[in-house]
PDB file of C-alpha atoms in Angstrom:
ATOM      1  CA  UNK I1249       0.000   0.000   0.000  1.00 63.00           C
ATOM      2  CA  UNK I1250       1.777   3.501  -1.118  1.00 70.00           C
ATOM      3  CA  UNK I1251       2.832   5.458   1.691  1.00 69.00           C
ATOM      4  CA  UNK I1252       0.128   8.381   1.145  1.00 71.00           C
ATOM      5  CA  UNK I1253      -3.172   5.484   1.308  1.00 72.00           C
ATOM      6  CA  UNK I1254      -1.948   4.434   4.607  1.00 74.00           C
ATOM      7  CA  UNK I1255      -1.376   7.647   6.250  1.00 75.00           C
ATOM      8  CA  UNK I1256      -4.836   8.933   4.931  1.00 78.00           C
ATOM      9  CA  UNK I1257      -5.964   5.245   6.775  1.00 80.00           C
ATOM     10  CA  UNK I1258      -4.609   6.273   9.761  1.00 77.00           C
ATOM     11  CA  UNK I1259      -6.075   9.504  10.095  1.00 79.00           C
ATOM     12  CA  UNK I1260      -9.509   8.038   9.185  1.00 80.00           C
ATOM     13  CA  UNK I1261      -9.115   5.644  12.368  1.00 79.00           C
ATOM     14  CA  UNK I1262      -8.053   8.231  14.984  1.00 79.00           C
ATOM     15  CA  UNK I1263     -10.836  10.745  13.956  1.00 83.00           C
ATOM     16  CA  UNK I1264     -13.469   7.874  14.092  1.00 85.00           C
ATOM     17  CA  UNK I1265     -12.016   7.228  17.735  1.00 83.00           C
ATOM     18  CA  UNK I1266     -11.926  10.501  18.653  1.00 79.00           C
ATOM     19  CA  UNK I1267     -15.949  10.955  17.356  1.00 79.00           C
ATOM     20  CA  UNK I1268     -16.717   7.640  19.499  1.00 79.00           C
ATOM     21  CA  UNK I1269     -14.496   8.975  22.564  1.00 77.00           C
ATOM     22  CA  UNK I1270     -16.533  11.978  22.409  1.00 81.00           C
ATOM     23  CA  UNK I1271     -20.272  10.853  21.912  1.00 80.00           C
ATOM     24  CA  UNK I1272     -19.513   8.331  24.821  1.00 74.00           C
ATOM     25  CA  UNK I1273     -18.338  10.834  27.292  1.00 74.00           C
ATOM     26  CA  UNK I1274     -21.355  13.052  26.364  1.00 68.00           C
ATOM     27  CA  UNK I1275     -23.925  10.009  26.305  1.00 61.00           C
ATOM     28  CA  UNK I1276     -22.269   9.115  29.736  1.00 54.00           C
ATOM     29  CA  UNK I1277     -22.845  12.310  31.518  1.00 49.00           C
ATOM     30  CA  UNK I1278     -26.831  12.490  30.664  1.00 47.00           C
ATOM     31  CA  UNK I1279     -27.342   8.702  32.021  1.00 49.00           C
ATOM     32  CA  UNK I1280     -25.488   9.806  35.187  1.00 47.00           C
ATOM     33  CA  UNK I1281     -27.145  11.946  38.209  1.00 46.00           C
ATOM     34  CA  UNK I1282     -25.541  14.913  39.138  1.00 48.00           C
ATOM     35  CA  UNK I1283     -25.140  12.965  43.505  1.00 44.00           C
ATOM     36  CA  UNK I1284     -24.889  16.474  44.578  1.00 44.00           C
ATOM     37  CA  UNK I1285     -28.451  17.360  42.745  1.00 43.00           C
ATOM     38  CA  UNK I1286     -29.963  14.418  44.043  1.00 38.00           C
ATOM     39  CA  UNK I1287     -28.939  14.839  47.912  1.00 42.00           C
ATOM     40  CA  UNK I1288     -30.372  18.250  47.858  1.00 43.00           C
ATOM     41  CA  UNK I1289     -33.704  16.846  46.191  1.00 41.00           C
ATOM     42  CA  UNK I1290     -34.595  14.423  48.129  1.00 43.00           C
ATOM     43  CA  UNK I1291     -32.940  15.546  51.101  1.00 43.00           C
ATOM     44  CA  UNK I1292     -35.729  17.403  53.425  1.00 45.00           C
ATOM     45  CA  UNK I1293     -35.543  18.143  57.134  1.00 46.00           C
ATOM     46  CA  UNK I1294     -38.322  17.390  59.287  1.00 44.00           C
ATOM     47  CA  UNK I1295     -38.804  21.135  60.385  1.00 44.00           C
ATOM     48  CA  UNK I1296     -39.133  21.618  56.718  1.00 50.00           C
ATOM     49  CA  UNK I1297     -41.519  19.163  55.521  1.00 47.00           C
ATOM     50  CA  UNK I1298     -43.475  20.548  58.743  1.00 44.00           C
ATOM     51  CA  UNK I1299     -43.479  23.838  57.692  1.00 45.00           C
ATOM     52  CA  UNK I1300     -44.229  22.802  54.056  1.00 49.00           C
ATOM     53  CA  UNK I1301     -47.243  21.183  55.176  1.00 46.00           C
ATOM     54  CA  UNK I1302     -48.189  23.925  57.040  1.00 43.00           C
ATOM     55  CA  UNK I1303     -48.096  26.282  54.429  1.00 46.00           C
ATOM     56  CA  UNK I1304     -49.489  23.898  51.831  1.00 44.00           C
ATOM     57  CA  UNK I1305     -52.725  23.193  54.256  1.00 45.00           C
ATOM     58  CA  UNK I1306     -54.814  25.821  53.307  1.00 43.00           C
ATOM     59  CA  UNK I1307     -56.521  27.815  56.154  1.00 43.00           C
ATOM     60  CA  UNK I1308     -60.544  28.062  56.022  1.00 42.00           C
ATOM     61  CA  UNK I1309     -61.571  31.378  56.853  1.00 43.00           C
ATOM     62  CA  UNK I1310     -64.519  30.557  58.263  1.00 56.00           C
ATOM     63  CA  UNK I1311     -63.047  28.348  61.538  1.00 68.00           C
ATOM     64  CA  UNK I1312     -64.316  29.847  64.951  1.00 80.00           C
ATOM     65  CA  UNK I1313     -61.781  31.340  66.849  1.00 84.00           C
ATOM     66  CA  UNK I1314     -61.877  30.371  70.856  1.00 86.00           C
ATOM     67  CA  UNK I1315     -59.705  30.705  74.155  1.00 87.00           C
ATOM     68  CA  UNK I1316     -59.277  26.697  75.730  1.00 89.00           C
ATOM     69  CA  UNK I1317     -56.361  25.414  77.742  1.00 90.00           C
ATOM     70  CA  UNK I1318     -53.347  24.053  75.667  1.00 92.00           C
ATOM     71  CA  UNK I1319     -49.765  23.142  75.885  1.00 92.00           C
ATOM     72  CA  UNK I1320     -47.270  24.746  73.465  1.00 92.00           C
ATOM     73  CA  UNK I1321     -45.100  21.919  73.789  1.00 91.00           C
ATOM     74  CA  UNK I1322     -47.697  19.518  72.380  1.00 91.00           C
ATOM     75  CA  UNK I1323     -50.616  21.373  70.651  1.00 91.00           C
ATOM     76  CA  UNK I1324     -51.123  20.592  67.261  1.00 93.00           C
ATOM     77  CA  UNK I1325     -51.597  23.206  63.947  1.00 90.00           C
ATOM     78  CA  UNK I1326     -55.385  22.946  64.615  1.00 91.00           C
ATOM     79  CA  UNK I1327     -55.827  23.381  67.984  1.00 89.00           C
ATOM     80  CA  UNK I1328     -53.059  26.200  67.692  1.00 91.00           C
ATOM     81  CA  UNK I1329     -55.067  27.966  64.237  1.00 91.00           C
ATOM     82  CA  UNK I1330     -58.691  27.817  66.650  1.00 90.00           C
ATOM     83  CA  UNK I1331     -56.497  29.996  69.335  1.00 90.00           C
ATOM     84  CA  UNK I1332     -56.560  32.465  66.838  1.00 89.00           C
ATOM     85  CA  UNK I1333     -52.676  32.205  65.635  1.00 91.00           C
ATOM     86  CA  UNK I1334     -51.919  32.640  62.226  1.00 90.00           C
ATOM     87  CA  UNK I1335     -50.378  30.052  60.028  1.00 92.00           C
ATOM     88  CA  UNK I1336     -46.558  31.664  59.915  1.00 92.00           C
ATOM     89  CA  UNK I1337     -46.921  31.847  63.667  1.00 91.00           C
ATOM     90  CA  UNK I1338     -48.011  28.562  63.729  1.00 92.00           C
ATOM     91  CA  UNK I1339     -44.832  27.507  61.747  1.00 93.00           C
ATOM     92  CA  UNK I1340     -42.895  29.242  64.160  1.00 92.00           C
ATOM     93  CA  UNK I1341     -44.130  27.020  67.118  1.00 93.00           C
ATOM     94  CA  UNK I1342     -43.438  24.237  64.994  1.00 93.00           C
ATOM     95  CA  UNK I1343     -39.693  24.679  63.866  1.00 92.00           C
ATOM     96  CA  UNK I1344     -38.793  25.694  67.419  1.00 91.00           C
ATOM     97  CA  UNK I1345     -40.095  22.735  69.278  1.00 90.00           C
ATOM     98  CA  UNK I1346     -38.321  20.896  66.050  1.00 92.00           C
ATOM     99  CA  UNK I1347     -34.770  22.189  66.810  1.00 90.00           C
ATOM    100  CA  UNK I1348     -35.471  20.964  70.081  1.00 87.00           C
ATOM    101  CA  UNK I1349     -36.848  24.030  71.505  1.00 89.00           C
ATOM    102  CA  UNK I1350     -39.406  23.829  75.060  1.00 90.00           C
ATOM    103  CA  UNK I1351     -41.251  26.140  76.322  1.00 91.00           C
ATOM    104  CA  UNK I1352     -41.191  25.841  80.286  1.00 87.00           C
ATOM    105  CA  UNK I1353     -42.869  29.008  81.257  1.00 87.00           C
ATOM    106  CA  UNK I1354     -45.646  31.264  80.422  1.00 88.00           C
ATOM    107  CA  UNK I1355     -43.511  33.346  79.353  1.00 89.00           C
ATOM    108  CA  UNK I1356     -41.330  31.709  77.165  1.00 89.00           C
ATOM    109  CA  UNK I1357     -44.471  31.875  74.984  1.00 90.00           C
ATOM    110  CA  UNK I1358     -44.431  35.296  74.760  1.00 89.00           C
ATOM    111  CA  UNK I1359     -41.325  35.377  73.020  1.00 89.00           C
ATOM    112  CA  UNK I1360     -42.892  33.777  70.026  1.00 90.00           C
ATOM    113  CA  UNK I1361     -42.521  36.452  66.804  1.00 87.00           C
ATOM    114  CA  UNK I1362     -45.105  38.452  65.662  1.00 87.00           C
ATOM    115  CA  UNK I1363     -47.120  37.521  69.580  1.00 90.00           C
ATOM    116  CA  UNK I1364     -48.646  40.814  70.072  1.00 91.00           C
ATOM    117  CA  UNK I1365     -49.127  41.948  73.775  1.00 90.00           C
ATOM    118  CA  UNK I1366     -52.817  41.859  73.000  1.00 89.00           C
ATOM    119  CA  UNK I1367     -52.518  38.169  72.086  1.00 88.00           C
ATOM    120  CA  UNK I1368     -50.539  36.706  74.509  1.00 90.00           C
ATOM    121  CA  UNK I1369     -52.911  38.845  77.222  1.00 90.00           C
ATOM    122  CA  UNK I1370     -55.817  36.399  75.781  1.00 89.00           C
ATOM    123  CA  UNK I1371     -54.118  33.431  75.763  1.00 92.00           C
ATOM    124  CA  UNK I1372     -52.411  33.537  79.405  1.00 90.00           C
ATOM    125  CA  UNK I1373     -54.843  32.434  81.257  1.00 90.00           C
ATOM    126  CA  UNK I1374     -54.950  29.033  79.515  1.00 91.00           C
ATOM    127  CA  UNK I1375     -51.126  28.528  78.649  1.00 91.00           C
ATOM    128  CA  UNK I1376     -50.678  25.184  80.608  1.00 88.00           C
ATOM    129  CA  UNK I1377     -46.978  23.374  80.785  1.00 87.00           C
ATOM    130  CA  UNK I1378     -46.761  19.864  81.619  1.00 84.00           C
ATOM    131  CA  UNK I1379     -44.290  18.269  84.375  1.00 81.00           C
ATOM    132  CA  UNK I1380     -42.571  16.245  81.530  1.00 81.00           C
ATOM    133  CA  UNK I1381     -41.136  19.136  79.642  1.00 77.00           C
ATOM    134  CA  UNK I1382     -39.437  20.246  83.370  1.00 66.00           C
ATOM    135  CA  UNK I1383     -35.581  19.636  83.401  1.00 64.00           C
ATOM    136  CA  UNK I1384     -34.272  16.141  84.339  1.00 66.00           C
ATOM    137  CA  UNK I1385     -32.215  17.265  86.991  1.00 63.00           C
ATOM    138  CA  UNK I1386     -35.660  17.831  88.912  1.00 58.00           C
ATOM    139  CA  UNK I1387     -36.033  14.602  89.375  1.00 61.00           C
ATOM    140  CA  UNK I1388     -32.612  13.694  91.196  1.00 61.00           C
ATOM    141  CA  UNK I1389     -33.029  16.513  94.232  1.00 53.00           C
ATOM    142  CA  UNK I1390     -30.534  15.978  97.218  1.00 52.00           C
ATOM    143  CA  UNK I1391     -32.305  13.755  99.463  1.00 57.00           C
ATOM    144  CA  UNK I1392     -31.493  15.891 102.028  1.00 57.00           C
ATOM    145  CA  UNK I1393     -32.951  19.133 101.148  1.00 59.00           C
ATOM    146  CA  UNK I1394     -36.108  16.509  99.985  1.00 62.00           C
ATOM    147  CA  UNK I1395     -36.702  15.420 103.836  1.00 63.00           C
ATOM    148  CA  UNK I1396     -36.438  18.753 104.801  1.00 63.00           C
ATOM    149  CA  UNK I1397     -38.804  20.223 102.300  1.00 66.00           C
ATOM    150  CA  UNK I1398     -40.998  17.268 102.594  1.00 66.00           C
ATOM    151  CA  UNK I1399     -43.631  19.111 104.892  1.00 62.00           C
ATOM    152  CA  UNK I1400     -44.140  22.141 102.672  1.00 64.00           C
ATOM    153  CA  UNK I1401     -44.585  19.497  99.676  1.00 63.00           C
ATOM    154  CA  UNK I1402     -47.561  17.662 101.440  1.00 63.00           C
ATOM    155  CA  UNK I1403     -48.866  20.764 102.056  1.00 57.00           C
ATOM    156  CA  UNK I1404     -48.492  22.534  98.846  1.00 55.00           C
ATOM    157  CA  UNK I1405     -49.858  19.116  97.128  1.00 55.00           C
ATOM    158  CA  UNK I1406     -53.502  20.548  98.129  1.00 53.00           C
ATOM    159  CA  UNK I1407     -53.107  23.944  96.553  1.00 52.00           C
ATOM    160  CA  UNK I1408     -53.380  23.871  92.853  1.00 56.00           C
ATOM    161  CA  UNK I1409     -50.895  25.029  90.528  1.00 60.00           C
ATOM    162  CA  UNK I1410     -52.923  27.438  88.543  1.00 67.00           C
ATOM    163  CA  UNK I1411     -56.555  28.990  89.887  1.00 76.00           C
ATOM    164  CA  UNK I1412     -59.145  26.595  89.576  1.00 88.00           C
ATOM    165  CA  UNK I1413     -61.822  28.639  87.176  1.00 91.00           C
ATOM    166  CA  UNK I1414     -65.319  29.342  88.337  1.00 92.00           C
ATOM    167  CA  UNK I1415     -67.689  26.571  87.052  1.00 93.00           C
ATOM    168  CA  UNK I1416     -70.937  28.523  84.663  1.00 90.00           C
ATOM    169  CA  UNK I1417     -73.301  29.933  87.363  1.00 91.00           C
ATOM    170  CA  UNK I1418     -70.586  30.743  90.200  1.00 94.00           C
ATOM    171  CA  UNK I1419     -70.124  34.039  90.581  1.00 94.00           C
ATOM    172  CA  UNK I1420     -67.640  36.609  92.524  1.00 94.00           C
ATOM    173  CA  UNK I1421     -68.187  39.856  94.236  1.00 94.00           C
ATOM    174  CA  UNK I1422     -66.815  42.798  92.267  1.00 93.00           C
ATOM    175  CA  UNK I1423     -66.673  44.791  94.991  1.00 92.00           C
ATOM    176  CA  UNK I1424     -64.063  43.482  97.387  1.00 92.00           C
ATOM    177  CA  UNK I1425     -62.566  40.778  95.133  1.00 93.00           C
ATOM    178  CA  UNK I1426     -58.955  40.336  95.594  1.00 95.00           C
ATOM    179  CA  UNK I1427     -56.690  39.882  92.526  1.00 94.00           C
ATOM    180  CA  UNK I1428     -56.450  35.878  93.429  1.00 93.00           C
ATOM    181  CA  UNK I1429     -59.965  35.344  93.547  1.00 94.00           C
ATOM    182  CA  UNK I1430     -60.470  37.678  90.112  1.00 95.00           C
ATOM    183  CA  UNK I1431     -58.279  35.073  87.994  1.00 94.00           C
ATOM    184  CA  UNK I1432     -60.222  32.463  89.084  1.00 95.00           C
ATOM    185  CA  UNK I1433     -62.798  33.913  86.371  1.00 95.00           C
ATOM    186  CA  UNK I1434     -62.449  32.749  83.336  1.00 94.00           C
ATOM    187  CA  UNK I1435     -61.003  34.419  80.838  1.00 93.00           C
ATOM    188  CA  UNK I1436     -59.081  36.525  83.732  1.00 94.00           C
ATOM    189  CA  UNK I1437     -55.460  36.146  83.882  1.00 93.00           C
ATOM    190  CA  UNK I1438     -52.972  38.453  86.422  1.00 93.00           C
ATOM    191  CA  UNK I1439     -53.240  41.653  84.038  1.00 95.00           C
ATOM    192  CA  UNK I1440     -57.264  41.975  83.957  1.00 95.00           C
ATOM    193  CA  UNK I1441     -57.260  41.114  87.825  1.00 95.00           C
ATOM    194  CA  UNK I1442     -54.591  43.821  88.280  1.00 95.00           C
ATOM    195  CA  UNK I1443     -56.359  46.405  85.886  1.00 96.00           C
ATOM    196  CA  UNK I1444     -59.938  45.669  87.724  1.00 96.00           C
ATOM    197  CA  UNK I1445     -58.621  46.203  91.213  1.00 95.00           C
ATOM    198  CA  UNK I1446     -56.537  49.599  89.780  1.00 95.00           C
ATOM    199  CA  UNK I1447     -59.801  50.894  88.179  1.00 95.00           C
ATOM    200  CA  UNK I1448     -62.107  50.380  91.035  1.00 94.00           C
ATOM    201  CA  UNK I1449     -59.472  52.337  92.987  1.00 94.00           C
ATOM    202  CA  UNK I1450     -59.965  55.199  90.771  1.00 93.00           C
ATOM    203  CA  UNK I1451     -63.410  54.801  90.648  1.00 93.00           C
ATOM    204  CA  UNK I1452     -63.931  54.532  94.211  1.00 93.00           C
ATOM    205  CA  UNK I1453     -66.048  51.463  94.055  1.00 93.00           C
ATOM    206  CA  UNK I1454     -68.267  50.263  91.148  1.00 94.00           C
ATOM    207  CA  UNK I1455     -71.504  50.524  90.786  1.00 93.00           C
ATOM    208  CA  UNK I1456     -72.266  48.616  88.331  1.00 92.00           C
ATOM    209  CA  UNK I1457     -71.154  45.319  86.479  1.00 93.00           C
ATOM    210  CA  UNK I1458     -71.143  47.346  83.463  1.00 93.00           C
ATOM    211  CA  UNK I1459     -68.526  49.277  84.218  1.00 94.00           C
ATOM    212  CA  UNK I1460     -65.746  46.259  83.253  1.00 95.00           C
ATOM    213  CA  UNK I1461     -66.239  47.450  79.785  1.00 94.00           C
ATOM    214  CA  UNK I1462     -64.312  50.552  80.316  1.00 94.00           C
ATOM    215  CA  UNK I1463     -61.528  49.064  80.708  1.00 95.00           C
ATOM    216  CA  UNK I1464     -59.628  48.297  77.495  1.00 92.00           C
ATOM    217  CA  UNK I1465     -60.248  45.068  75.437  1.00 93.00           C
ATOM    218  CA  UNK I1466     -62.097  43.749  78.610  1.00 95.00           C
ATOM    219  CA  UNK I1467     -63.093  40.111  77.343  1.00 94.00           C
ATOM    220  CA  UNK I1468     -67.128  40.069  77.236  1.00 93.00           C
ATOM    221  CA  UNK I1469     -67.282  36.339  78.348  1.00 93.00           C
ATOM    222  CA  UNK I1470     -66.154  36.936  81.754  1.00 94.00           C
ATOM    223  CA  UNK I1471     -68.840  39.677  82.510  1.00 94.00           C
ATOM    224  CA  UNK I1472     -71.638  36.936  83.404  1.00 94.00           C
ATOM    225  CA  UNK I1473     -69.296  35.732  86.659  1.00 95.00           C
ATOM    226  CA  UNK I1474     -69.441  39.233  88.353  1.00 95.00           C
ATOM    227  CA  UNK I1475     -72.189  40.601  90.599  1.00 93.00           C
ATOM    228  CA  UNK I1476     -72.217  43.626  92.889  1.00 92.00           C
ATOM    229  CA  UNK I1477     -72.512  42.964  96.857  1.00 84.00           C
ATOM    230  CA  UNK I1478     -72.588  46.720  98.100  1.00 75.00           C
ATOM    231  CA  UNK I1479     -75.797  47.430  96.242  1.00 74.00           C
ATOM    232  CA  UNK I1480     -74.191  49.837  93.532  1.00 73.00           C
ATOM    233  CA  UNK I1481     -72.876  52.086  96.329  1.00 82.00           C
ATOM    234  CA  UNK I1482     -69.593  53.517  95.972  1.00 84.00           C
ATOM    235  CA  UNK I1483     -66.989  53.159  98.843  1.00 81.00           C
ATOM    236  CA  UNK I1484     -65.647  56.748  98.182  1.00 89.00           C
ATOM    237  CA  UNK I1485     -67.127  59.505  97.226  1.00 92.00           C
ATOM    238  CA  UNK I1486     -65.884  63.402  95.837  1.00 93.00           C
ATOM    239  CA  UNK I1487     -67.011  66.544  97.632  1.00 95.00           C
ATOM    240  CA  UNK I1488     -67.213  69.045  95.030  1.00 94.00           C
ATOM    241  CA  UNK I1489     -67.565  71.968  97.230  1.00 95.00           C
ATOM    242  CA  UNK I1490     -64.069  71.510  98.472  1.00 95.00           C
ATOM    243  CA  UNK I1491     -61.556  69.597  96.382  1.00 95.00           C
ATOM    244  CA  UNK I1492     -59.364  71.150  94.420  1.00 95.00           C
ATOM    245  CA  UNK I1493     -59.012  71.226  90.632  1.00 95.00           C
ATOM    246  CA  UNK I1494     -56.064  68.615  90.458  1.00 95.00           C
ATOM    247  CA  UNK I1495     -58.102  66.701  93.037  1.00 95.00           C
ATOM    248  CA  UNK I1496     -61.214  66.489  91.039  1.00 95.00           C
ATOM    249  CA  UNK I1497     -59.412  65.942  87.667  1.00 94.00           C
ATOM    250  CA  UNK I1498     -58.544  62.387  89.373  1.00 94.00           C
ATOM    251  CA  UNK I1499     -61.332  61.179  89.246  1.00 95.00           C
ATOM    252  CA  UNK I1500     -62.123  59.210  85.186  1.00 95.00           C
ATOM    253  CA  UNK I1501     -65.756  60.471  84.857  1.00 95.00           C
ATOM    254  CA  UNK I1502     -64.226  64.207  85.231  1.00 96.00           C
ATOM    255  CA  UNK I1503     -61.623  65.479  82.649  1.00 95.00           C
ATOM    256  CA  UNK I1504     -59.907  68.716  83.186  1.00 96.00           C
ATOM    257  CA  UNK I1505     -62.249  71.466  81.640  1.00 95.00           C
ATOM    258  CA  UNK I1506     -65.275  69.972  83.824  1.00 95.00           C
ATOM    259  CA  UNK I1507     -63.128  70.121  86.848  1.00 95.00           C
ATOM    260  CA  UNK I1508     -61.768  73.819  86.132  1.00 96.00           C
ATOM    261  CA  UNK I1509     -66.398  74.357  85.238  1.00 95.00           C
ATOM    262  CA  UNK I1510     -67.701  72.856  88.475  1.00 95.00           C
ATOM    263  CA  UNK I1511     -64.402  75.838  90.127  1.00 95.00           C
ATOM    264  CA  UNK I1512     -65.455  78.473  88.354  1.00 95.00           C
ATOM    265  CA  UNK I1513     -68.802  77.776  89.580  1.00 94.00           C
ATOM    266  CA  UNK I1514     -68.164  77.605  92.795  1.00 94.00           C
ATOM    267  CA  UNK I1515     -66.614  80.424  92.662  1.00 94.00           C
ATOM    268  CA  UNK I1516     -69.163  82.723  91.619  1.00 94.00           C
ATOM    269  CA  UNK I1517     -72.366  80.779  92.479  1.00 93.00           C
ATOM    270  CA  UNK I1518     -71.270  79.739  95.826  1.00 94.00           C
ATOM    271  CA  UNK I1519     -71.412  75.785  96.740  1.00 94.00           C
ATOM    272  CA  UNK I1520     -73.143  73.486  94.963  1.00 94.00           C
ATOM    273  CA  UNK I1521     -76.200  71.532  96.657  1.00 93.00           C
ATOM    274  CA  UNK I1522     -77.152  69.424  93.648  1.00 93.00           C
ATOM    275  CA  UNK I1523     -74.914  67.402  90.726  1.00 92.00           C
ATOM    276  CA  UNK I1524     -77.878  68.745  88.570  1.00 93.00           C
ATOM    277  CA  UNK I1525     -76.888  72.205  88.658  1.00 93.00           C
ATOM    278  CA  UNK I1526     -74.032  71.686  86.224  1.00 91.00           C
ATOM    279  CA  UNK I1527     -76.557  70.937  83.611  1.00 90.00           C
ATOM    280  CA  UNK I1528     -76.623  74.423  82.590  1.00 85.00           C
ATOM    281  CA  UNK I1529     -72.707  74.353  81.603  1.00 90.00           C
ATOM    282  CA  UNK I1530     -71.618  73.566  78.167  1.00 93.00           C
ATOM    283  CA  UNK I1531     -69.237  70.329  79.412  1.00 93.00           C
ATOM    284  CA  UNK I1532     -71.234  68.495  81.323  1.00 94.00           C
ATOM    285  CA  UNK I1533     -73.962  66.575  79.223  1.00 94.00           C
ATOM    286  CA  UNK I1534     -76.971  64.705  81.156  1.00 93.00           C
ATOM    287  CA  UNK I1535     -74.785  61.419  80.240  1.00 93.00           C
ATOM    288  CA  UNK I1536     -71.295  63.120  82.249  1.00 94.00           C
ATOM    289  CA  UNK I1537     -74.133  63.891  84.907  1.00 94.00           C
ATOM    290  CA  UNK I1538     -76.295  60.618  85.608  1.00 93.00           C
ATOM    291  CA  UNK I1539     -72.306  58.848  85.440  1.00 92.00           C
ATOM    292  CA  UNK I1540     -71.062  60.768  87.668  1.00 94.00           C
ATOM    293  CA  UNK I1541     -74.019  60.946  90.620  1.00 93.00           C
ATOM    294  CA  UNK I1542     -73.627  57.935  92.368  1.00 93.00           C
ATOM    295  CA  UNK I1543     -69.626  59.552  93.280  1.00 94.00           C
ATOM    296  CA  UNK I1544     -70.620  63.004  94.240  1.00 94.00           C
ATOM    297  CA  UNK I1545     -71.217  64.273  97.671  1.00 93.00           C
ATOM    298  CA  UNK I1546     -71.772  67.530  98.958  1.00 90.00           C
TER     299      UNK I1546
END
C-alpha cells in the first residue's frame, strides 16, 4: 500500500475514535445523576416538611376562633389555628419545638414572633406546661434538702398550681374581690385582675357590672361571673364643694375642663347643693351627669 493510502488510513481511524471517545463521554454524563443534585432533592428536614405542610394546608376562613387550655409543647396546627394564631406563627411554634426548643414558662411563649401583647394577654390564662417538659435534673433533688422540704410538699400538694376557674353559674363579688380570687374567672389572667382592682381604685367602688367594659379590650365572656354585693354604692365619694381642681381631675368620669367648670362655679355661684346644677354648663352633658351621681357628695 503507497505510503500516502496508509497515512490517509490512519487519520480516518483516529478521527473515528476521537468521534466515538466523544459521543460516549457526552452520552455518559446524561445517564449519570448529578449525587450532589440528588442529595439536595430528596434531602428534606423534618422542620421543613413541617413547615411545608403547614403552608401547603390551606386555612378556612370561616373556623371559629376560641380561648381553651393548651400546651405549646404539644398542641397541634389545629388546635393552635382555633387559638386564633396565624399560620406563619403557627410555623414558628413548629420549627422551634423541632430544633429541640421547650417552652417551660408562660412566658417563654411570649417570646414567640409576631405575639402581640394583646394576644398573649388572651391566651395567658390558659397557657398550661406539663411536668414532663421540666428539666431532668428535677427529678434527682438531694435527698437531704427533699426530707427537709418534705412538709411544705404535702402541704403545697392541696393547693393547685394554677386557679381553679369558676364553674358557669358561680359568681364573685366585684366589689371586694382580691386579685387571686379575680383570675379564678375565666377568661381573667394576672393583668385583667390587676387592671380591675386599679380601676375600682380610681373609681372609688363600682356601681355597676357594666362598668368592666371601660376598661380596654375587657373580654365580654367573663362579665356573666361578676355581681355587685354593696348594692351599687360607691366606697368613696368626691365633695365638690371643696376639692381642688387637680383633686377632682382624678377622678375618670371628670376630665380637666369639667373640673376647672364645676371651680369656676363655685366660685361665683357659691357651693353646689345638687350634681344637677351643672346641667346648665356647656361640658357636662346629662350622660357626664347621671355617670357621675352615684360619686358626688356635697
Amino acid at each position: 500500500m503507497p505510503k500516502s493510502d496508509r497515512r490517509i488510513i490512519v487519520s480516518a481511524v483516529v478521527l473515528i475514535g476521537v468521534a466515538v471517545g466523544i459521543i460516549f463521554l457526552a452520552g455518559g454524563k446524561d445517564r449519570m445523576p448529578d449525587s450532589t443534585t440528588v442529595s439536595q432533592t430528596n434531602a428534606c428536614s423534618p422542620v421543613d416538611s413541617v413547615a411545608s405542610e403547614a403552608q401547603e394546608t390551606p386555612l378556612v376562613s370561616s373556623i371559629p376562633i376560641e380561648l381553651f387550655t393548651f400546651d405549646p409543647n404539644t398542641a397541634d396546627s389545629t388546635a393552635l389555628l382555633r387559638l386564633g394564631l396565624s399560620r406563619w406563627q403557627v410555623r414558628n411554634i413548629y420549627k422551634y419545638r423541632a430544633a429541640g426548643g421547650v417552652y417551660r414558662t408562660k412566658e417563654d411563649f411570649a417570646k414567640l414572633y409576631g405575639l402581640t401583647v394583646r394576644q398573649y394577654r388572651e391566651l395567658e390564662p390558659y397557657i398550661t406546661i406539663g411536668a414532663d417538659f421540666l428539666p431532668a435534673s428535677t427529678l434527682f433533688a438531694d435527698r437531704k434538702t427533699e426530707r427537709s422540704n418534705a412538709t411544705e410538699r404535702r402541704d403545697s400538694a392541696f393547693t393547685p398550681r394554677y386557679p381553679v376557674k369558676l364553674a358557669e353559674g358561680e359568681t364573685v363579688d366585684l366589689a371586694t374581690a382580691d386579685t387571686a380570687l379575680l383570675q379564678r374567672v375565666p377568661g381573667i389572667g394576672s393583668y385583667y385582675a390587676r387592671r380591675i382592682i386599679a380601676y375600682r381604685q380610681r373609681l372609688g367602688g363600682y356601681v355597676s357590672t357594666s362598668q368592666l367594659n371601660e376598661i380596654e379590650s375587657f373580654p365580654q365572656e367573663a362579665l356573666a361571673y361578676f355581681t355587685l354585693g354593696n348594692g351599687g354604692e360607691p366606697t368613696e365619694k368626691l365633695n365638690v364643694n371643696s376639692l381642688s381642681l387637680n383633686e377632682l381631675k382624678q377622678h375618670p368620669y371628670i376630665n380637666f375642663y369639667q373640673a376647672r367648670a364645676i371651680v369656676d362655679y363655685r366660685r361665683q355661684n357659691g357651693p353646689i347643693a345638687d350634681i344637677s346644677e351643672l346641667r346648665l354648663l356647656p361640658d357636662f352633658s346629662d350622660a357626664a351627669i347621671d355617670r357621675l351621681r352615684p360619686y358626688v357628695s356635697y
